[in-house]
Short mmCIF file of C-alpha atoms in Angstrom, two decimals:
data_model
loop_
_atom_site.label_atom_id
_atom_site.label_comp_id
_atom_site.label_asym_id
_atom_site.label_seq_id
_atom_site.Cartn_x
_atom_site.Cartn_y
_atom_site.Cartn_z
CA MET A 1 -0.29 0.54 -10.01
CA ASP A 2 0.12 2.90 -7.08
CA LEU A 3 2.89 2.69 -4.54
CA SER A 4 1.13 0.96 -1.67
CA ARG A 5 -0.58 -1.68 -3.81
CA ARG A 6 2.65 -2.37 -5.64
CA ARG A 7 4.20 -2.99 -2.22
CA PHE A 8 1.42 -5.39 -1.27
CA VAL A 9 1.93 -7.39 -4.45
CA GLN A 10 5.67 -7.58 -3.83
CA THR A 11 5.40 -8.72 -0.23
CA ALA A 12 2.70 -11.25 -1.04
CA LEU A 13 4.94 -12.83 -3.65
CA LEU A 14 7.78 -13.01 -1.16
CA VAL A 15 5.63 -14.76 1.39
CA ALA A 16 4.56 -17.30 -1.21
CA ALA A 17 8.00 -17.90 -2.71
CA GLY A 18 10.35 -17.16 0.16
CA ALA A 19 10.10 -20.60 1.70
CA GLY A 20 11.41 -22.15 -1.50
CA VAL A 21 14.56 -20.07 -1.83
CA THR A 22 16.92 -22.35 0.05
CA ALA A 23 15.68 -25.53 -1.60
CA ALA A 24 15.78 -23.99 -5.05
CA CYS A 25 19.32 -22.74 -4.64
CA GLY A 26 20.88 -25.82 -3.06
CA GLY A 27 22.37 -28.94 -4.59
CA SER A 28 25.03 -29.61 -7.17
CA ASP A 29 25.86 -27.79 -10.39
CA SER A 30 24.92 -29.17 -13.77
CA GLY A 31 25.42 -26.16 -15.98
CA SER A 32 23.05 -24.17 -18.20
CA GLY A 33 22.44 -26.76 -20.87
CA THR A 34 25.11 -26.35 -23.55
CA LYS A 35 28.62 -25.63 -22.32
CA ASP A 36 29.44 -23.29 -25.21
CA GLY A 37 30.76 -20.05 -23.69
CA LYS A 38 30.14 -18.30 -27.00
CA ASP A 39 26.39 -18.36 -26.37
CA LEU A 40 25.09 -16.32 -23.43
CA THR A 41 21.50 -15.98 -22.29
CA LEU A 42 19.94 -12.98 -20.54
CA TRP A 43 16.68 -13.08 -18.63
CA TYR A 44 14.71 -10.01 -17.59
CA TRP A 45 11.08 -8.94 -17.25
CA GLY A 46 9.15 -6.45 -19.36
CA GLY A 47 10.46 -2.96 -18.54
CA GLY A 48 13.31 -4.35 -16.47
CA LEU A 49 15.88 -3.12 -18.99
CA SER A 50 15.74 -0.92 -22.05
CA ASP A 51 14.91 -3.22 -24.95
CA LYS A 52 16.80 -0.88 -27.27
CA VAL A 53 19.96 -1.06 -25.15
CA VAL A 54 19.70 -4.85 -24.99
CA ALA A 55 19.35 -4.99 -28.78
CA ASP A 56 22.43 -2.81 -29.17
CA ALA A 57 24.39 -5.02 -26.77
CA LYS A 58 23.86 -7.93 -29.15
CA LYS A 59 25.59 -5.88 -31.86
CA GLN A 60 28.26 -4.52 -29.52
CA PHE A 61 29.58 -7.92 -28.37
CA THR A 62 30.52 -9.81 -31.51
CA ASP A 63 32.68 -12.43 -29.77
CA VAL A 64 29.60 -13.98 -28.17
CA THR A 65 26.00 -14.52 -29.15
CA LEU A 66 23.71 -12.84 -26.62
CA LYS A 67 20.20 -14.27 -26.52
CA SER A 68 17.69 -12.32 -24.44
CA SER A 69 14.34 -13.47 -23.10
CA ILE A 70 11.63 -11.35 -21.51
CA ILE A 71 10.11 -13.61 -18.88
CA GLY A 72 6.45 -13.12 -18.08
CA GLY A 73 4.56 -14.09 -14.96
CA THR A 74 6.25 -14.36 -11.58
CA PHE A 75 9.87 -13.79 -12.53
CA LYS A 76 11.41 -14.84 -9.22
CA GLN A 77 9.59 -18.15 -9.09
CA LYS A 78 10.52 -19.02 -12.65
CA LEU A 79 14.16 -18.21 -11.96
CA LEU A 80 14.14 -20.35 -8.82
CA THR A 81 12.50 -23.26 -10.63
CA THR A 82 15.09 -23.14 -13.39
CA MET A 83 17.99 -22.90 -10.97
CA ASN A 84 16.59 -25.85 -9.04
CA GLY A 85 16.35 -27.90 -12.23
CA ARG A 86 20.00 -27.16 -13.07
CA SER A 87 19.26 -26.93 -16.80
CA PHE A 88 19.03 -23.86 -19.00
CA VAL A 89 19.87 -21.52 -16.14
CA PRO A 90 20.38 -18.02 -17.66
CA ASP A 91 23.96 -16.81 -17.82
CA ILE A 92 22.82 -13.31 -16.86
CA THR A 93 19.62 -12.69 -14.92
CA GLY A 94 17.69 -9.81 -13.49
CA ILE A 95 16.71 -9.87 -9.83
CA LYS A 96 14.00 -7.50 -8.66
CA GLY A 97 14.86 -5.14 -5.82
CA GLU A 98 12.20 -6.59 -3.54
CA ASP A 99 13.68 -10.07 -4.06
CA ILE A 100 17.42 -9.46 -3.74
CA ALA A 101 17.53 -9.91 0.05
CA SER A 102 15.98 -13.37 -0.21
CA PHE A 103 18.81 -14.52 -2.49
CA LEU A 104 21.66 -13.31 -0.30
CA PRO A 105 21.70 -16.31 2.09
CA ASN A 106 22.43 -18.44 -0.98
CA ALA A 107 25.13 -16.23 -2.45
CA ASN A 108 27.13 -19.34 -3.32
CA ARG A 109 24.63 -19.94 -6.12
CA PHE A 110 25.89 -16.76 -7.79
CA ILE A 111 29.27 -15.45 -8.87
CA ASP A 112 30.82 -12.80 -6.64
CA LEU A 113 31.04 -9.92 -9.12
CA ASN A 114 33.98 -8.45 -7.23
CA THR A 115 36.06 -11.35 -8.55
CA LEU A 116 35.32 -10.00 -12.03
CA GLY A 117 36.17 -6.39 -11.25
CA ALA A 118 32.93 -4.95 -9.87
CA ASP A 119 34.85 -3.46 -6.94
CA LYS A 120 37.01 -1.47 -9.38
CA ILE A 121 34.02 0.42 -10.79
CA ALA A 122 31.92 0.53 -7.61
CA SER A 123 32.71 4.22 -7.04
CA GLU A 124 30.72 5.06 -10.17
CA TYR A 125 27.51 3.74 -8.60
CA LEU A 126 25.52 4.63 -5.50
CA ASP A 127 27.08 2.92 -2.50
CA TRP A 128 23.82 2.32 -0.64
CA LYS A 129 22.37 0.54 -3.69
CA LEU A 130 25.45 -1.60 -4.20
CA LYS A 131 25.20 -2.70 -0.57
CA GLN A 132 21.67 -3.97 -1.20
CA GLY A 133 23.20 -6.55 -3.51
CA GLN A 134 26.00 -7.52 -1.09
CA THR A 135 26.25 -10.24 1.50
CA GLN A 136 27.33 -9.28 5.00
CA ASP A 137 30.83 -10.54 4.25
CA GLY A 138 31.09 -8.35 1.14
CA LYS A 139 30.24 -10.65 -1.78
CA GLN A 140 28.56 -8.66 -4.57
CA ILE A 141 25.94 -10.86 -6.20
CA GLY A 142 23.80 -8.10 -7.73
CA PHE A 143 24.86 -5.09 -9.81
CA PRO A 144 22.29 -2.26 -9.77
CA ILE A 145 20.16 -1.60 -12.84
CA ASP A 146 18.13 1.26 -11.40
CA ILE A 147 16.80 2.85 -8.22
CA GLY A 148 13.61 4.53 -7.00
CA PRO A 149 14.37 7.82 -5.23
CA THR A 150 11.18 9.26 -3.80
CA ALA A 151 9.49 12.66 -3.74
CA MET A 152 6.15 14.37 -3.32
CA TYR A 153 4.11 14.87 -6.48
CA TYR A 154 1.63 17.72 -6.04
CA ARG A 155 -1.08 19.64 -7.89
CA GLU A 156 0.29 23.14 -8.43
CA ASP A 157 -3.16 24.55 -9.20
CA MET A 158 -4.68 23.18 -5.99
CA PHE A 159 -1.80 24.54 -3.95
CA ALA A 160 -2.34 27.96 -5.53
CA LYS A 161 -6.04 28.04 -4.65
CA ALA A 162 -5.20 27.02 -1.09
CA GLY A 163 -2.81 29.96 -0.79
CA LEU A 164 0.21 27.69 -0.53
CA PRO A 165 3.57 28.12 -2.25
CA THR A 166 3.59 26.57 -5.72
CA ASP A 167 7.22 26.81 -6.82
CA PRO A 168 9.03 23.51 -6.07
CA ALA A 169 11.86 25.23 -4.20
CA LYS A 170 9.42 27.17 -2.01
CA VAL A 171 7.28 24.10 -1.43
CA ALA A 172 10.42 22.22 -0.37
CA ALA A 173 11.10 24.88 2.24
CA GLU A 174 7.54 24.57 3.54
CA ILE A 175 7.44 20.77 3.92
CA SER A 176 10.81 19.78 5.33
CA THR A 177 9.12 17.68 8.04
CA TRP A 178 6.13 15.38 8.23
CA GLU A 179 4.48 17.83 10.59
CA ASP A 180 4.75 20.43 7.85
CA TYR A 181 3.18 18.01 5.41
CA PHE A 182 0.16 17.36 7.62
CA ALA A 183 -0.30 21.10 8.17
CA LEU A 184 -0.32 21.53 4.41
CA GLY A 185 -3.14 18.99 4.24
CA ALA A 186 -5.28 21.10 6.52
CA GLU A 187 -4.87 24.09 4.21
CA ILE A 188 -5.77 21.99 1.17
CA GLN A 189 -8.99 20.84 2.81
CA LYS A 190 -9.99 24.39 3.68
CA ALA A 191 -9.86 25.27 0.00
CA TYR A 192 -11.19 21.90 -1.20
CA PRO A 193 -13.55 20.44 1.44
CA LYS A 194 -14.10 17.28 -0.64
CA ALA A 195 -10.42 16.69 -1.40
CA PHE A 196 -7.73 14.88 0.52
CA LEU A 197 -3.99 15.19 0.95
CA LEU A 198 -3.06 11.60 0.09
CA ASN A 199 -4.62 8.35 -1.15
CA ASN A 200 -3.80 6.17 1.89
CA MET A 201 -1.83 5.94 5.11
CA THR A 202 0.40 3.03 4.10
CA ALA A 203 2.28 5.42 1.81
CA VAL A 204 3.31 7.51 4.83
CA PHE A 205 4.36 4.41 6.77
CA ASP A 206 6.35 3.03 3.85
CA MET A 207 8.11 6.27 2.98
CA SER A 208 8.97 7.25 6.54
CA LEU A 209 10.32 3.78 7.33
CA GLY A 210 12.48 4.03 4.24
CA GLN A 211 14.04 7.24 5.56
CA GLY A 212 15.89 5.33 8.27
CA SER A 213 18.62 2.70 8.35
CA LYS A 214 16.61 0.01 10.15
CA ARG A 215 13.71 -2.16 9.05
CA MET A 216 11.96 -5.10 10.75
CA ILE A 217 14.99 -7.35 11.37
CA ASP A 218 18.53 -6.39 12.37
CA GLU A 219 21.93 -7.70 11.22
CA ASN A 220 21.86 -10.33 14.01
CA ASN A 221 18.62 -11.79 12.64
CA LYS A 222 16.60 -10.39 15.53
CA PHE A 223 13.05 -9.09 15.11
CA ILE A 224 12.93 -5.33 15.80
CA GLY A 225 9.56 -4.54 14.26
CA ASP A 226 8.15 -3.66 17.67
CA GLN A 227 10.76 -0.98 18.33
CA GLU A 228 10.49 2.80 18.33
CA HIS A 229 11.73 3.36 14.76
CA VAL A 230 8.78 1.35 13.43
CA ARG A 231 6.24 2.70 15.92
CA LYS A 232 7.20 6.25 14.97
CA CYS A 233 6.39 5.56 11.33
CA TRP A 234 3.15 3.85 12.33
CA ASP A 235 2.11 6.88 14.36
CA LEU A 236 2.86 9.19 11.43
CA ALA A 237 0.58 7.11 9.23
CA VAL A 238 -2.15 7.17 11.87
CA ARG A 239 -1.71 10.93 12.11
CA LEU A 240 -2.73 11.26 8.47
CA TYR A 241 -5.80 9.11 9.09
CA GLU A 242 -6.90 10.94 12.21
CA SER A 243 -6.45 14.33 10.55
CA GLY A 244 -9.14 13.49 8.01
CA ALA A 245 -6.73 14.10 5.13
CA ASP A 246 -6.56 10.39 4.25
CA ALA A 247 -8.64 9.45 1.19
CA LYS A 248 -8.57 5.78 2.29
CA ILE A 249 -8.09 4.59 -1.28
CA ASN A 250 -6.55 1.14 -1.63
CA ASP A 251 -8.02 0.03 -4.94
CA GLU A 252 -8.33 0.99 -8.60
CA SER A 253 -10.41 4.06 -7.76
CA LEU A 254 -7.12 5.89 -7.27
CA LYS A 255 -6.98 6.59 -10.99
CA ALA A 256 -10.17 8.64 -10.90
CA ALA A 257 -9.10 10.34 -7.67
CA VAL A 258 -5.83 11.51 -9.20
CA ALA A 259 -7.54 12.62 -12.40
CA ASN A 260 -10.33 14.63 -10.77
CA GLY A 261 -8.34 16.27 -8.00
CA THR A 262 -9.67 14.20 -5.09
CA VAL A 263 -6.07 13.84 -3.91
CA ALA A 264 -3.69 16.79 -4.03
CA THR A 265 -0.42 14.91 -3.58
CA GLN A 266 1.15 11.54 -4.25
CA LEU A 267 4.21 10.15 -2.49
CA GLY A 268 6.28 7.92 -4.70
CA ALA A 269 9.44 7.06 -6.56
CA ALA A 270 10.73 8.61 -9.77
CA TRP A 271 9.01 5.88 -11.77
CA MET A 272 5.64 7.04 -10.38
CA ALA A 273 5.77 9.92 -12.86
CA LEU A 274 4.62 7.47 -15.54
CA ASP A 275 1.78 6.29 -13.31
CA VAL A 276 0.58 9.85 -12.69
CA LYS A 277 0.74 10.63 -16.40
CA ASP A 278 -1.20 7.47 -17.20
CA MET A 279 -3.84 8.06 -14.52
CA ALA A 280 -4.42 11.74 -15.26
CA PRO A 281 -3.32 12.70 -18.80
CA ASP A 282 -5.70 15.66 -18.87
CA THR A 283 -3.90 17.26 -15.92
CA ALA A 284 -0.67 17.76 -17.88
CA GLY A 285 1.12 20.91 -16.75
CA LYS A 286 -0.63 21.02 -13.38
CA TRP A 287 1.72 18.71 -11.48
CA ARG A 288 5.06 19.51 -9.86
CA VAL A 289 7.61 17.57 -7.79
CA ALA A 290 9.16 18.51 -4.44
CA PRO A 291 11.40 16.61 -1.99
CA LEU A 292 9.77 14.06 0.28
CA PRO A 293 8.91 15.39 3.75
CA GLY A 294 11.37 14.15 6.35
CA GLY A 295 14.19 13.30 3.95
CA PRO A 296 14.96 10.97 1.04
CA SER A 297 13.78 7.40 0.75
CA ASN A 298 13.90 4.74 -1.96
CA MET A 299 11.27 2.49 -3.48
CA GLY A 300 12.30 -0.07 -6.05
CA GLY A 301 15.27 -0.63 -8.29
CA SER A 302 16.63 -3.94 -9.52
CA PHE A 303 19.85 -5.83 -10.26
CA LEU A 304 21.68 -8.01 -12.77
CA ALA A 305 23.43 -11.13 -11.49
CA LEU A 306 25.44 -14.08 -12.79
CA PRO A 307 24.27 -17.50 -11.62
CA LYS A 308 27.11 -19.88 -10.77
CA GLU A 309 26.28 -21.84 -13.93
CA CYS A 310 27.23 -18.86 -16.13
CA ARG A 311 29.27 -20.28 -19.00
CA ASN A 312 31.49 -17.24 -19.63
CA PRO A 313 31.63 -15.01 -16.53
CA ASP A 314 34.21 -12.57 -17.90
CA ALA A 315 32.24 -11.87 -21.06
CA ALA A 316 28.96 -11.80 -19.14
CA PHE A 317 30.23 -9.16 -16.72
CA GLU A 318 31.54 -7.07 -19.62
CA ILE A 319 27.99 -7.13 -20.97
CA ILE A 320 26.60 -6.07 -17.59
CA LYS A 321 29.07 -3.18 -17.40
CA TRP A 322 28.06 -2.03 -20.87
CA LEU A 323 24.32 -2.36 -20.28
CA LEU A 324 24.58 -0.41 -17.02
CA SER A 325 27.11 2.25 -18.02
CA PRO A 326 25.99 5.80 -17.16
CA GLU A 327 25.33 6.52 -20.83
CA ASN A 328 23.14 3.48 -21.30
CA GLN A 329 21.38 4.09 -18.00
CA GLY A 330 20.43 7.48 -19.43
CA ARG A 331 18.88 5.67 -22.37
CA GLY A 332 17.14 3.31 -19.96
CA PHE A 333 15.55 6.30 -18.27
CA THR A 334 14.24 7.56 -21.61
CA ASP A 335 13.03 4.17 -22.82
CA ALA A 336 11.71 2.53 -19.66
CA ALA A 337 11.72 5.16 -16.85
CA LEU A 338 14.57 3.32 -15.12
CA PHE A 339 16.15 5.91 -12.83
CA PRO A 340 19.96 5.51 -13.02
CA SER A 341 22.04 4.02 -10.23
CA ALA A 342 25.11 5.82 -11.64
CA PRO A 343 25.13 9.52 -10.62
CA ALA A 344 27.13 10.51 -13.72
CA ALA A 345 23.94 9.86 -15.69
CA TYR A 346 22.16 12.68 -13.86
CA LYS A 347 23.99 15.22 -16.01
CA LEU A 348 22.87 13.67 -19.30
CA PRO A 349 20.27 15.48 -21.46
CA ALA A 350 17.88 12.55 -21.03
CA LEU A 351 17.53 13.50 -17.37
CA THR A 352 18.18 17.26 -17.36
CA GLU A 353 15.47 18.26 -19.84
CA GLY A 354 12.32 19.85 -18.48
CA ASP A 355 9.17 17.70 -18.38
CA PRO A 356 6.10 19.37 -19.96
CA PHE A 357 3.74 17.28 -17.82
CA PHE A 358 5.33 18.87 -14.76
CA GLY A 359 5.14 22.39 -16.12
CA GLY A 360 8.60 22.17 -17.67
CA GLN A 361 10.21 21.38 -14.32
CA LYS A 362 13.60 19.64 -14.39
CA THR A 363 12.62 16.91 -11.98
CA ILE A 364 16.19 15.59 -11.80
CA GLU A 365 16.89 18.58 -9.53
CA VAL A 366 14.69 16.83 -6.96
CA PHE A 367 15.35 13.16 -7.65
CA GLY A 368 19.12 13.46 -8.20
CA PRO A 369 19.97 14.89 -4.76
CA ALA A 370 17.47 12.51 -3.15
CA ALA A 371 19.14 9.52 -4.81
CA GLU A 372 22.55 10.43 -3.48
CA LYS A 373 21.29 10.94 0.08
CA VAL A 374 19.23 7.78 0.60
CA PRO A 375 20.48 6.26 3.87
CA ALA A 376 22.17 2.88 3.68
CA PHE A 377 20.03 0.20 5.29
CA TYR A 378 20.08 -3.49 6.12
CA GLU A 379 17.28 -5.61 4.69
CA ALA A 380 17.08 -9.15 5.99
CA PRO A 381 15.87 -11.96 3.71
CA ALA A 382 12.64 -12.28 5.71
CA ASN A 383 12.04 -8.55 6.08
CA ALA A 384 9.35 -8.20 3.42
CA ALA A 385 7.34 -11.14 4.73
CA VAL A 386 7.54 -9.85 8.29
CA ALA A 387 6.40 -6.39 7.21
CA VAL A 388 3.16 -7.58 5.59
CA PRO A 389 1.00 -7.48 8.77
CA PHE A 390 1.80 -3.81 9.33
CA TYR A 391 0.48 -2.84 5.90
CA ASN A 392 -2.54 -5.10 6.26
CA GLU A 393 -3.42 -3.69 9.68
CA LEU A 394 -3.09 -0.10 8.51
CA THR A 395 -5.55 -0.92 5.76
CA SER A 396 -7.86 -2.46 8.37
CA ILE A 397 -7.93 0.88 10.17
CA GLU A 398 -9.05 2.58 6.97
CA SER A 399 -11.47 -0.03 5.68
CA LYS A 400 -12.91 -1.42 8.92
CA GLY A 401 -12.44 1.40 11.39
CA LYS A 402 -10.18 -0.72 13.57
CA LYS A 403 -8.66 1.14 16.51
CA PRO A 404 -5.03 2.08 15.73
CA ASP A 405 -3.63 0.72 19.00
CA ASP A 406 -5.41 -2.60 18.51
CA ALA A 407 -4.16 -2.74 14.93
CA TRP A 408 -0.60 -2.09 16.11
CA LYS A 409 -0.74 -4.87 18.68
CA ASP A 410 -2.13 -7.32 16.11
CA ALA A 411 0.46 -6.29 13.52
CA VAL A 412 3.31 -6.88 15.96
CA GLU A 413 1.93 -10.23 17.12
CA GLN A 414 1.43 -11.47 13.54
CA ALA A 415 4.86 -10.17 12.50
CA LYS A 416 6.51 -12.03 15.37
CA GLN A 417 4.81 -15.25 14.33
CA ILE A 418 5.98 -14.85 10.74
CA ALA A 419 9.47 -13.97 11.95
CA LYS A 420 9.59 -17.16 14.01
CA GLN A 421 8.44 -19.20 11.01
CA GLN A 422 11.21 -17.59 8.95
CA GLY A 423 13.87 -18.50 11.52
CA VAL A 424 14.18 -15.00 13.00
CA SER A 425 14.78 -14.74 16.73
#
């Protein structure tokens, strides 16, 4: 699934489930079924953790019995339903990155991990990611599993034919700004009249917005989606569209476009490497990775948390620390493409080896520095729901030819209505 469509799925789920967060997390405690602190349950979704590391954790912790479950379907909704029912609540649970903000208003339903020593090891993990799992008054409800530092994936062979630099370091020097990136698109289209720079404009909007510290709602719960920081990102996306370098692909046809060279670049997180490999296996060796134009951004990355019903918090947090140690995060990268949230892992062989698909490039040299420079940002619980109209209206420009200024006005109006419904001023 490509970046923009993955975003649409995430935000749609939040709109559907967000209204139930408060109700699902309120009420009295009744425990997780049995009170035996020797038995601990762990919930996560397929690919959310390394299955091999989880299996080893069961052998590592002999004082407790760790029972893991891979939960299918809509993970967030199933977790909320279970928490609401007050029975068989998992002792340890995953929380997806796109969902963490919606849980923060109900932090009392989780254990503050700082009371178990999370603050003592916080320096080993990326500060901006830790803050994503914190309440405004400093309670740490989520401990980071992974992150999604972003970059530009590009076709080295197409760049060569267009007379552009092909070495990642030289490409980085050529595309330090979004203006540089759009200029590059013009050169690509001179060499390949039927090709495009990028699959769709929402990717530009998403990535550029992620390069700043503000989103749609500020720390005072005020809607700011109509302000300059958002309009600037909107205009960058429209710039791609108006340049003719936008392939306008928002469906499954992306796979063919990536495979046959219809698009010369992809903007995405470290985990997108697997998507590119899956979409275009015959292009192995032709792709490279360079820093994202305009600076680092992040897309994705999840957390582990302890619901208040956790039967043995001390043991459970010891398990979390072990699962998410730098060494085991390195294994998680190998097994499940989970990019580590602990910078010490970036020096491990699992991440420093060259990738044959990318011509032997050591992609950690791009993603590692990007990960450490992602700006800290505030994400309000209702942010994802409020952002949906902007993505939908950008797609309307591409699919229906809607005028960009009209689309902007409609996006802002719809976003304000959603914000009001979500209790945002």
